[in-house]
Structures are given as C-alpha cells and as structure tokens.
Amino acid sequence: MVSNFDKPDIRGLSLKELEDVFQAMGEKTFRSRQVFDWIYKKGAMDFDVMLNLSSTLRGKLKEKFALALPSVVSEHYSQDGTKKFLLAMFDGEKVETVLIPSKARATVCVSTQAGCKFGCKFCASGIGGWTRNLTSAEIMTEVLYAKSKSHAQPLSHIVFMGTGEPLDNYENLMKAIRLINSSDGLGIAARRITVSTCGVIPQIRKMAAEGLQIELAISLHGYNDESRKVLMPVNKKYPMNELILACREYIKATNRQITFEYILIKDVTCSPQAVRELGVLLKGMICKMNLIPYNPVSEFDHKTPTRQEMFDFQDSLQRAGIHATIRTPRGRDVAAACGQLRHDQKK
Ligand code: SAH
C-alpha cells in the first residue's frame, strides 16, 4: 500500500519538513539527509534497510510515517521495452505509470489524479470521471517505483502525461517536482521534467512564476476555438487566444521552447484549413509541434489517419513554418494510451 489514513507517507515531505520533524523529535537534523539519501539515492522502500540510523530511530520513524512498496495490481511489458504498471493506492484507487526506455535515456510517464474532470472527447482518462487528486507522496511513489524498474538506463526524464490534469492538482504536482528536481531528492534537472496540460491558464501563469525551467507541453488538438471546443470542453472556459498568450508569457519567463501536442484524427484535425490556421496562430513562437496519432478508444468514434495522410499533414505544417514531428506510439500492445489501462480494468 502506498499510504494509509493514520500515517502520512514520508515521500510527501520536503527535506525542510523532515528536518523540522527531526528537530521536534529531539533528533539531529542531519539524520533527515540520511533518510533522504536512502529514499531518493538508494531507492529504499522500507525503514529497516536504513542501517546507519539506530534501531530506536527507525522504530520512531515507522511509528510516525508510512514507507512501503506500492501494491502492484499488474505489470505489462511491451515488445518495444515499455513497461506499464497499474498501482493501487491505499483506498483502492488504481493509477497507471509507464516507463519508456530508449537508447540513452529512460522516461517515466506519471499520473497526477485518479480519473480526470476535463472530459476530452478522445481520451480514456475522463470517461469514468474524476475521483481524487493524488498526493505528492503518491506521485513520488510512482516515480520511485519506475526508477526501481529502470535497469539498463537510469531514469532521466519525467513527463506528467498520465491520467489526470497535472495543473488541476497544482500544489501536489509542484511539491513532487521540487523533490524530483532538488539535489537532495532525485536531482533531475527541470529541463528534463515535462508538464502536459489541457490548458488551465491561471496555473500556467503560476508555473511561469516558479523560477524553474520546467518543460511545458500544451494539448492543443484544435486549430481554432470551434474545432478545439468539440474535442476539448475546457476550451469553453479557457479559449485559445488567451491560452496562446499565456504560452508566450511562459516562454518569456522561462526561456524555454513550448511543445504543442496535436492529435491526428482522420477527417477531423488534419485538414488544409488546420494547417493555415495553425500557421497564423503560432507565427513567430518558439515552439515545436508533436503530432500524436489517435490511439483508438472504443467509446469514441474517431479514426486514425493513414501513415501517408499523417506524413502529408506533417509536411504541410513544416511548409507553414511549424516544426512538427510525429510521435512514435510506444507500448500500444499494452494499452499505453493515456488512462487506457485503468479504464480497461474498470470495465
Ligand atoms: N491532462 C494532460 C495530460 C494527460 S494526457 C493533458 O491534457 O495534456 C497526455 C497526452 O495524451 C495529451 O496530449 C492527450 O491529449 C493525449 N491523449 C489522450 N488520449 C489520447 C488518445 N486516445 N490518442 C492519442 N493521444 C491521446
């Protein structure tokens, strides 16, 4: 179990918070660094392995905090090396985490909520609605579990592209990001951490002011308000012009390029009109576009374009001045599309 109701999980604490706990316990604060070292550098998932702490202190920590292996409902290993884990939280909520190794790096795709409120009309995550936010400890447990399963390549990149909307769980997301980023924690550079959002504008602005160079990915999926609204109801609240403005501000504040994710749905998203309007919308912006072939979800009636249609669309975007790449689908044989495994399990 990741955590339980009566004991907080220690993976939700910042170093400063743990130091405060140690101080209140009358312990030396440097001990908290040793605990951090065990959890984040050595991957400990049990207080008993922390042998440079006295058994009395280990006992006290066990009384106060939870630290355990997550309960793993299932693991799915794809032929392309992708590993997908379905983890159960303390209340039985299931969360999916995907480890994607490539030649020189390993990326973990992390969920931030159980379910999703935003109801995009192509995504499995929103079908069953939203249950709750994940705590920062639960998010960290996903990351640490994936790290423990990443053998050939060390875990180097984190993408918040699993189930849920990261910016709708802002405080827990940021706390986890600071633990991932901090040299006391996992020490992974902010430039290697990507937050993908459906476009929650106030939180994009908030993140721009954090003073971190977090990579921002925007699920655009439309070329004007009309087309985007049909697929992404969130566009009614946060329209495109304002979204693009917030993106321009983010680029200015962080000096980072933005990635726009754009789903390829046959006869819906990849028309000549889309190319024209995207060309105007993104003119002069420091950005790239990641084209994602629609991964079929049985509840929706969409079709994936043919390979040729996808290449033609990419070509026209390039000619309109947009740097566009097509994302290679990974782990399709293990239902690695967003929210698919959790959803399939519930059916
Ligand atoms: N809520 C966040 C992160 C989760 S989704 C967001 O909206 O960005 C990660 C990416 O996968 C998003 O771009 C999402 O739109 C895309 N996605 C979801 N379902 C998909 C499907 N069936 N086929 C292709 N891409 C999908």
CSV table of C-alpha atoms and ligand atoms in Angstrom, one decimal:
chain,number,residue,atom,x,y,z
A,1,MET,CA,0.0,0.0,0.0
A,2,VAL,CA,1.2,3.5,-0.8
A,3,SER,CA,0.0,5.1,2.3
A,4,ASN,CA,-2.8,4.8,4.8
A,5,PHE,CA,-5.2,7.1,6.7
A,6,ASP,CA,-3.4,7.3,10.0
A,7,LYS,CA,0.2,7.7,8.9
A,8,PRO,CA,1.4,10.2,6.4
A,9,ASP,CA,3.8,8.8,3.7
A,10,ILE,CA,7.3,10.1,4.3
A,11,ARG,CA,7.7,10.5,0.5
A,12,GLY,CA,5.4,13.5,0.6
A,13,LEU,CA,7.8,15.6,2.8
A,14,SER,CA,10.3,18.1,1.7
A,15,LEU,CA,13.8,17.9,3.3
A,16,LYS,CA,12.9,21.0,5.3
A,17,GLU,CA,9.7,19.5,6.6
A,18,LEU,CA,11.5,16.3,7.6
A,19,GLU,CA,14.2,18.4,9.3
A,20,ASP,CA,11.5,20.1,11.3
A,21,VAL,CA,10.1,16.7,12.3
A,22,PHE,CA,13.5,15.5,13.5
A,23,GLN,CA,14.1,18.7,15.4
A,24,ALA,CA,10.7,18.3,17.2
A,25,MET,CA,11.7,14.7,18.0
A,26,GLY,CA,14.9,15.9,19.6
A,27,GLU,CA,17.0,14.2,16.8
A,28,LYS,CA,19.9,15.6,14.9
A,29,THR,CA,18.6,17.3,11.8
A,30,PHE,CA,21.4,15.8,9.6
A,31,ARG,CA,19.6,12.5,10.1
A,32,SER,CA,16.9,13.7,7.7
A,33,ARG,CA,19.5,13.9,4.9
A,34,GLN,CA,20.4,10.3,5.6
A,35,VAL,CA,16.8,9.3,5.3
A,36,PHE,CA,16.5,11.3,2.0
A,37,ASP,CA,19.6,9.6,0.8
A,38,TRP,CA,18.1,6.2,1.4
A,39,ILE,CA,14.8,7.0,-0.3
A,40,TYR,CA,16.0,9.1,-3.3
A,41,LYS,CA,19.5,7.9,-4.0
A,42,LYS,CA,19.4,4.3,-2.8
A,43,GLY,CA,15.7,3.6,-3.5
A,44,ALA,CA,14.8,2.3,-0.1
A,45,MET,CA,11.1,1.3,0.3
A,46,ASP,CA,11.5,0.1,3.9
A,47,PHE,CA,12.9,1.8,7.0
A,48,ASP,CA,14.6,-1.4,8.1
A,49,VAL,CA,17.3,-1.1,5.5
A,50,MET,CA,18.5,2.3,6.8
A,51,LEU,CA,21.3,0.8,8.8
A,52,ASN,CA,23.1,4.0,9.5
A,53,LEU,CA,20.1,5.0,11.7
A,54,SER,CA,19.8,3.5,15.1
A,55,SER,CA,17.0,0.9,15.5
A,56,THR,CA,15.3,3.2,18.0
A,57,LEU,CA,15.2,6.0,15.4
A,58,ARG,CA,14.0,3.6,12.8
A,59,GLY,CA,11.2,2.5,15.2
A,60,LYS,CA,10.2,6.1,15.8
A,61,LEU,CA,10.1,6.7,12.1
A,62,LYS,CA,7.9,3.6,11.5
A,63,GLU,CA,5.5,4.8,14.1
A,64,LYS,CA,5.2,8.2,12.5
A,65,PHE,CA,5.4,7.5,8.8
A,66,ALA,CA,4.5,5.1,6.1
A,67,LEU,CA,7.1,4.0,3.6
A,68,ALA,CA,6.3,0.9,1.6
A,69,LEU,CA,6.4,-0.7,-1.8
A,70,PRO,CA,3.3,0.2,-3.7
A,71,SER,CA,0.8,-2.5,-4.2
A,72,VAL,CA,1.2,-3.5,-7.8
A,73,VAL,CA,-2.0,-4.7,-9.4
A,74,SER,CA,-0.4,-5.7,-12.7
A,75,GLU,CA,2.7,-5.1,-14.8
A,76,HIS,CA,2.6,-5.1,-18.6
A,77,TYR,CA,5.8,-5.4,-20.6
A,78,SER,CA,5.6,-4.3,-24.2
A,79,GLN,CA,7.7,-5.8,-27.0
A,80,ASP,CA,9.2,-2.3,-27.5
A,81,GLY,CA,10.6,-2.3,-24.0
A,82,THR,CA,7.8,-0.1,-22.5
A,83,LYS,CA,6.7,-1.2,-19.0
A,84,LYS,CA,3.3,-0.3,-17.8
A,85,PHE,CA,2.4,-0.6,-14.1
A,86,LEU,CA,-1.0,-0.4,-12.6
A,87,LEU,CA,-0.5,0.6,-8.9
A,88,ALA,CA,-3.2,0.5,-6.2
A,89,MET,CA,-3.4,3.4,-3.8
A,90,PHE,CA,-4.3,3.0,-0.1
A,91,ASP,CA,-8.0,3.4,-0.8
A,92,GLY,CA,-8.0,1.0,-3.7
A,93,GLU,CA,-7.8,3.7,-6.4
A,94,LYS,CA,-5.8,2.5,-9.3
A,95,VAL,CA,-3.2,4.6,-11.0
A,96,GLU,CA,-1.1,3.9,-14.1
A,97,THR,CA,2.6,4.7,-14.5
A,98,VAL,CA,4.6,4.0,-17.7
A,99,LEU,CA,8.3,3.5,-18.0
A,100,ILE,CA,9.6,4.2,-21.5
A,101,PRO,CA,13.2,3.3,-22.1
A,102,SER,CA,15.1,4.4,-25.2
A,103,LYS,CA,18.8,4.2,-26.2
A,104,ALA,CA,20.3,6.6,-23.8
A,105,ARG,CA,17.5,7.6,-21.5
A,106,ALA,CA,14.5,6.4,-19.6
A,107,THR,CA,11.4,8.4,-19.2
A,108,VAL,CA,8.6,7.8,-16.7
A,109,CYS,CA,5.0,8.9,-17.6
A,110,VAL,CA,3.3,9.8,-14.3
A,111,SER,CA,-0.4,10.1,-13.4
A,112,THR,CA,-1.5,13.0,-11.1
A,113,GLN,CA,-5.1,12.3,-10.5
A,114,ALA,CA,-7.4,9.2,-10.2
A,115,GLY,CA,-9.6,9.9,-13.2
A,116,CYS,CA,-10.0,13.3,-14.9
A,117,LYS,CA,-12.5,16.1,-14.8
A,118,PHE,CA,-11.8,17.6,-18.3
A,119,GLY,CA,-13.6,15.1,-20.5
A,120,CYS,CA,-11.6,15.4,-23.7
A,121,LYS,CA,-13.5,13.5,-26.4
A,122,PHE,CA,-10.7,11.1,-27.4
A,123,CYS,CA,-9.2,10.3,-24.0
A,124,ALA,CA,-9.9,7.2,-21.9
A,125,SER,CA,-8.9,9.0,-18.7
A,126,GLY,CA,-12.0,11.2,-18.4
A,127,ILE,CA,-14.6,8.5,-19.3
A,128,GLY,CA,-15.2,7.4,-15.7
A,129,GLY,CA,-15.0,11.0,-14.3
A,130,TRP,CA,-12.7,12.2,-11.6
A,131,THR,CA,-12.3,10.6,-8.2
A,132,ARG,CA,-9.5,12.5,-6.4
A,133,ASN,CA,-6.1,14.2,-6.6
A,134,LEU,CA,-3.0,12.1,-5.9
A,135,THR,CA,-0.9,13.3,-3.0
A,136,SER,CA,2.7,14.3,-3.6
A,137,ALA,CA,3.7,11.1,-1.8
A,138,GLU,CA,1.7,9.0,-4.3
A,139,ILE,CA,3.2,10.9,-7.2
A,140,MET,CA,6.7,10.3,-5.8
A,141,THR,CA,5.9,6.7,-5.2
A,142,GLU,CA,5.1,6.3,-8.9
A,143,VAL,CA,8.4,7.9,-9.9
A,144,LEU,CA,10.4,5.9,-7.4
A,145,TYR,CA,8.8,2.6,-8.4
A,146,ALA,CA,9.5,3.3,-12.0
A,147,LYS,CA,13.1,4.2,-11.1
A,148,SER,CA,13.5,0.9,-9.3
A,149,LYS,CA,12.4,-0.9,-12.5
A,150,SER,CA,14.7,1.1,-14.8
A,151,HIS,CA,17.7,-1.1,-15.1
A,152,ALA,CA,19.5,-0.7,-18.4
A,153,GLN,CA,19.2,3.1,-18.5
A,154,PRO,CA,19.0,5.3,-15.4
A,155,LEU,CA,15.7,7.2,-15.0
A,156,SER,CA,16.5,10.6,-16.6
A,157,HIS,CA,13.2,12.2,-17.7
A,158,ILE,CA,9.8,12.7,-16.1
A,159,VAL,CA,6.7,13.5,-18.1
A,160,PHE,CA,3.4,14.4,-16.4
A,161,MET,CA,1.3,12.9,-19.2
A,162,GLY,CA,-0.5,10.0,-17.4
A,163,THR,CA,-4.1,10.1,-16.1
A,164,GLY,CA,-5.4,13.4,-14.9
A,165,GLU,CA,-4.7,17.0,-15.4
A,166,PRO,CA,-1.4,18.0,-13.5
A,167,LEU,CA,-2.3,21.7,-13.3
A,168,ASP,CA,-5.6,20.8,-11.6
A,169,ASN,CA,-3.6,19.3,-8.8
A,170,TYR,CA,-1.1,22.1,-8.7
A,171,GLU,CA,0.3,22.1,-5.1
A,172,ASN,CA,0.9,18.4,-5.0
A,173,LEU,CA,2.4,18.5,-8.5
A,174,MET,CA,4.8,21.3,-7.6
A,175,LYS,CA,5.9,19.6,-4.3
A,176,ALA,CA,6.7,16.4,-6.3
A,177,ILE,CA,8.5,18.4,-8.9
A,178,ARG,CA,10.7,20.1,-6.3
A,179,LEU,CA,11.5,16.6,-4.8
A,180,ILE,CA,12.4,15.3,-8.3
A,181,ASN,CA,14.4,18.4,-9.1
A,182,SER,CA,16.2,19.0,-5.8
A,183,SER,CA,19.8,17.7,-5.4
A,184,ASP,CA,18.7,16.3,-2.0
A,185,GLY,CA,15.9,14.4,-3.9
A,186,LEU,CA,16.3,12.8,-7.3
A,187,GLY,CA,18.4,15.6,-8.8
A,188,ILE,CA,16.7,15.5,-12.2
A,189,ALA,CA,17.0,18.9,-14.0
A,190,ALA,CA,13.8,20.9,-14.5
A,191,ARG,CA,14.5,20.8,-18.3
A,192,ARG,CA,14.0,17.1,-18.1
A,193,ILE,CA,10.6,17.4,-16.4
A,194,THR,CA,7.6,18.0,-18.7
A,195,VAL,CA,4.2,19.1,-17.5
A,196,SER,CA,1.5,18.5,-20.1
A,197,THR,CA,-1.8,20.4,-19.7
A,198,CYS,CA,-5.1,20.7,-21.4
A,199,GLY,CA,-4.7,24.5,-20.9
A,200,VAL,CA,-5.5,25.6,-17.4
A,201,ILE,CA,-4.4,29.2,-17.9
A,202,PRO,CA,-4.2,30.6,-14.4
A,203,GLN,CA,-1.9,27.7,-13.4
A,204,ILE,CA,0.2,28.0,-16.5
A,205,ARG,CA,0.9,31.6,-15.3
A,206,LYS,CA,1.6,30.4,-11.8
A,207,MET,CA,4.1,27.9,-13.0
A,208,ALA,CA,5.8,30.5,-15.1
A,209,ALA,CA,6.5,32.4,-11.9
A,210,GLU,CA,8.0,29.4,-10.1
A,211,GLY,CA,11.5,30.2,-11.3
A,212,LEU,CA,12.0,26.7,-12.7
A,213,GLN,CA,12.7,25.8,-16.3
A,214,ILE,CA,10.0,23.1,-16.4
A,215,GLU,CA,9.2,22.0,-20.0
A,216,LEU,CA,5.6,22.9,-20.8
A,217,ALA,CA,3.5,20.8,-23.2
A,218,ILE,CA,0.1,22.1,-24.3
A,219,SER,CA,-2.6,19.7,-25.6
A,220,LEU,CA,-3.8,21.9,-28.4
A,221,HIS,CA,-5.7,19.4,-30.6
A,222,GLY,CA,-7.6,22.1,-32.4
A,223,TYR,CA,-6.8,25.0,-34.8
A,224,ASN,CA,-9.4,27.5,-33.7
A,225,ASP,CA,-12.0,27.8,-30.8
A,226,GLU,CA,-14.7,25.9,-32.8
A,227,SER,CA,-12.6,22.9,-33.7
A,228,ARG,CA,-11.0,22.7,-30.2
A,229,LYS,CA,-14.2,23.1,-28.3
A,230,VAL,CA,-15.6,20.0,-29.9
A,231,LEU,CA,-12.8,17.8,-28.7
A,232,MET,CA,-11.8,19.7,-25.5
A,233,PRO,CA,-14.6,21.2,-23.5
A,234,VAL,CA,-12.0,23.1,-21.4
A,235,ASN,CA,-11.7,25.4,-24.3
A,236,LYS,CA,-15.1,27.0,-23.4
A,237,LYS,CA,-13.6,28.2,-20.2
A,238,TYR,CA,-10.1,28.9,-21.4
A,239,PRO,CA,-10.2,30.0,-25.1
A,240,MET,CA,-7.4,29.6,-27.5
A,241,ASN,CA,-6.2,33.2,-27.9
A,242,GLU,CA,-5.7,33.6,-24.2
A,243,LEU,CA,-4.0,30.2,-24.0
A,244,ILE,CA,-1.6,31.2,-26.7
A,245,LEU,CA,-0.9,34.5,-24.8
A,246,ALA,CA,-0.2,32.6,-21.6
A,247,CYS,CA,2.2,30.3,-23.6
A,248,ARG,CA,4.1,33.3,-25.0
A,249,GLU,CA,4.4,34.6,-21.4
A,250,TYR,CA,5.7,31.2,-20.3
A,251,ILE,CA,8.4,31.2,-23.0
A,252,LYS,CA,9.4,34.7,-22.0
A,253,ALA,CA,9.6,33.9,-18.3
A,254,THR,CA,11.4,30.5,-18.6
A,255,ASN,CA,13.4,31.0,-21.8
A,256,ARG,CA,12.1,27.5,-22.8
A,257,GLN,CA,10.5,26.4,-26.0
A,258,ILE,CA,7.0,25.0,-25.7
A,259,THR,CA,5.7,21.8,-27.2
A,260,PHE,CA,2.2,21.7,-28.7
A,261,GLU,CA,0.6,18.3,-28.7
A,262,TYR,CA,-1.7,17.8,-31.6
A,263,ILE,CA,-3.8,14.7,-32.1
A,264,LEU,CA,-4.2,13.3,-35.6
A,265,ILE,CA,-7.8,12.2,-36.1
A,266,LYS,CA,-8.9,11.3,-39.6
A,267,ASP,CA,-11.1,14.0,-41.3
A,268,VAL,CA,-11.2,16.0,-38.0
A,269,THR,CA,-7.9,17.5,-37.1
A,270,CYS,CA,-5.7,17.3,-40.2
A,271,SER,CA,-7.2,19.4,-42.9
A,272,PRO,CA,-5.6,22.2,-45.1
A,273,GLN,CA,-7.7,24.7,-43.0
A,274,ALA,CA,-6.0,23.4,-39.9
A,275,VAL,CA,-2.5,24.0,-41.4
A,276,ARG,CA,-3.5,27.5,-42.5
A,277,GLU,CA,-4.9,28.5,-39.1
A,278,LEU,CA,-2.1,26.9,-37.1
A,279,GLY,CA,0.5,28.7,-39.2
A,280,VAL,CA,-1.1,32.0,-38.2
A,281,LEU,CA,-1.7,31.1,-34.6
A,282,LEU,CA,1.8,30.0,-33.8
A,283,LYS,CA,3.6,32.5,-36.0
A,284,GLY,CA,6.9,33.7,-34.5
A,285,MET,CA,6.6,31.5,-31.5
A,286,ILE,CA,9.5,29.4,-30.1
A,287,CYS,CA,7.7,26.1,-30.2
A,288,LYS,CA,7.5,22.7,-31.8
A,289,MET,CA,4.6,20.5,-32.5
A,290,ASN,CA,4.3,16.9,-31.5
A,291,LEU,CA,1.8,15.1,-33.7
A,292,ILE,CA,0.1,12.2,-31.9
A,293,PRO,CA,-1.7,9.6,-34.0
A,294,TYR,CA,-5.1,9.0,-32.4
A,295,ASN,CA,-4.9,5.8,-30.3
A,296,PRO,CA,-8.3,4.2,-30.6
A,297,VAL,CA,-10.5,4.1,-27.5
A,298,SER,CA,-13.7,2.1,-28.1
A,299,GLU,CA,-16.0,4.7,-26.5
A,300,PHE,CA,-15.1,7.2,-29.3
A,301,ASP,CA,-15.9,7.1,-32.9
A,302,HIS,CA,-12.7,8.5,-34.3
A,303,LYS,CA,-10.3,7.0,-36.8
A,304,THR,CA,-6.6,7.2,-37.1
A,305,PRO,CA,-5.3,8.7,-40.4
A,306,THR,CA,-3.2,6.5,-42.7
A,307,ARG,CA,0.6,6.9,-42.5
A,308,GLN,CA,0.6,8.8,-45.8
A,309,GLU,CA,-2.1,11.2,-44.5
A,310,MET,CA,0.0,11.8,-41.4
A,311,PHE,CA,3.2,12.5,-43.3
A,312,ASP,CA,1.3,14.8,-45.7
A,313,PHE,CA,-0.1,16.8,-42.8
A,314,GLN,CA,3.4,17.0,-41.2
A,315,ASP,CA,4.8,18.2,-44.5
A,316,SER,CA,2.3,20.9,-44.9
A,317,LEU,CA,2.9,22.1,-41.3
A,318,GLN,CA,6.6,22.3,-42.0
A,319,ARG,CA,5.9,24.3,-45.1
A,320,ALA,CA,3.7,26.7,-43.0
A,321,GLY,CA,6.8,27.2,-40.8
A,322,ILE,CA,5.9,24.9,-37.9
A,323,HIS,CA,8.5,22.4,-36.7
A,324,ALA,CA,6.4,19.3,-36.4
A,325,THR,CA,7.4,15.7,-35.6
A,326,ILE,CA,5.2,12.6,-35.4
A,327,ARG,CA,5.3,10.8,-32.1
A,328,THR,CA,6.1,7.1,-32.4
A,329,PRO,CA,3.5,5.3,-30.4
A,330,ARG,CA,5.1,3.2,-27.6
A,331,GLY,CA,3.6,0.3,-25.7
A,332,ARG,CA,0.4,0.0,-27.9
A,333,ASP,CA,0.3,-3.7,-27.2
A,334,VAL,CA,-0.1,-3.0,-23.5
A,335,ALA,CA,-2.7,-0.3,-23.8
A,336,ALA,CA,-0.3,2.5,-23.1
A,337,ALA,CA,-2.6,5.3,-24.3
A,338,CYS,CA,-3.4,7.8,-21.6
A,339,GLY,CA,-5.8,6.2,-19.0
A,340,GLN,CA,-6.5,3.2,-21.1
A,341,LEU,CA,-5.2,0.5,-18.7
A,342,ARG,CA,-7.0,2.0,-15.7
A,343,HIS,CA,-10.2,2.3,-17.8
A,344,ASP,CA,-10.0,-1.2,-19.3
A,345,GLN,CA,-9.6,-2.6,-15.8
A,346,LYS,CA,-12.8,-0.9,-14.6
A,347,LYS,CA,-14.9,-2.1,-17.5
B,1,SAH,N1,-4.2,16.3,-18.9
B,1,SAH,C1,-3.0,16.5,-19.6
B,1,SAH,C2,-2.0,15.3,-19.5
B,1,SAH,C3,-2.6,13.9,-19.9
B,1,SAH,S1,-2.7,13.4,-21.5
B,1,SAH,C4,-3.1,17.0,-20.9
B,1,SAH,O1,-4.3,17.1,-21.4
B,1,SAH,O2,-2.2,17.3,-21.6
B,1,SAH,C5,-1.2,13.3,-22.3
B,1,SAH,C6,-1.4,13.5,-23.9
B,1,SAH,O3,-2.0,12.3,-24.5
B,1,SAH,C7,-2.3,14.6,-24.1
B,1,SAH,O4,-1.8,15.4,-25.2
B,1,SAH,C8,-3.6,13.9,-24.5
B,1,SAH,O5,-4.4,14.8,-25.3
B,1,SAH,C9,-3.1,12.7,-25.3
B,1,SAH,N2,-4.1,11.6,-25.5
B,1,SAH,C10,-5.1,11.3,-24.7
B,1,SAH,N3,-5.8,10.3,-25.2
B,1,SAH,C11,-5.3,10.0,-26.4
B,1,SAH,C12,-5.6,9.1,-27.5
B,1,SAH,N4,-6.6,8.2,-27.4
B,1,SAH,N5,-4.8,9.1,-28.6
B,1,SAH,C13,-3.8,10.0,-28.7
B,1,SAH,N6,-3.4,10.8,-27.7
B,1,SAH,C14,-4.2,10.9,-26.6
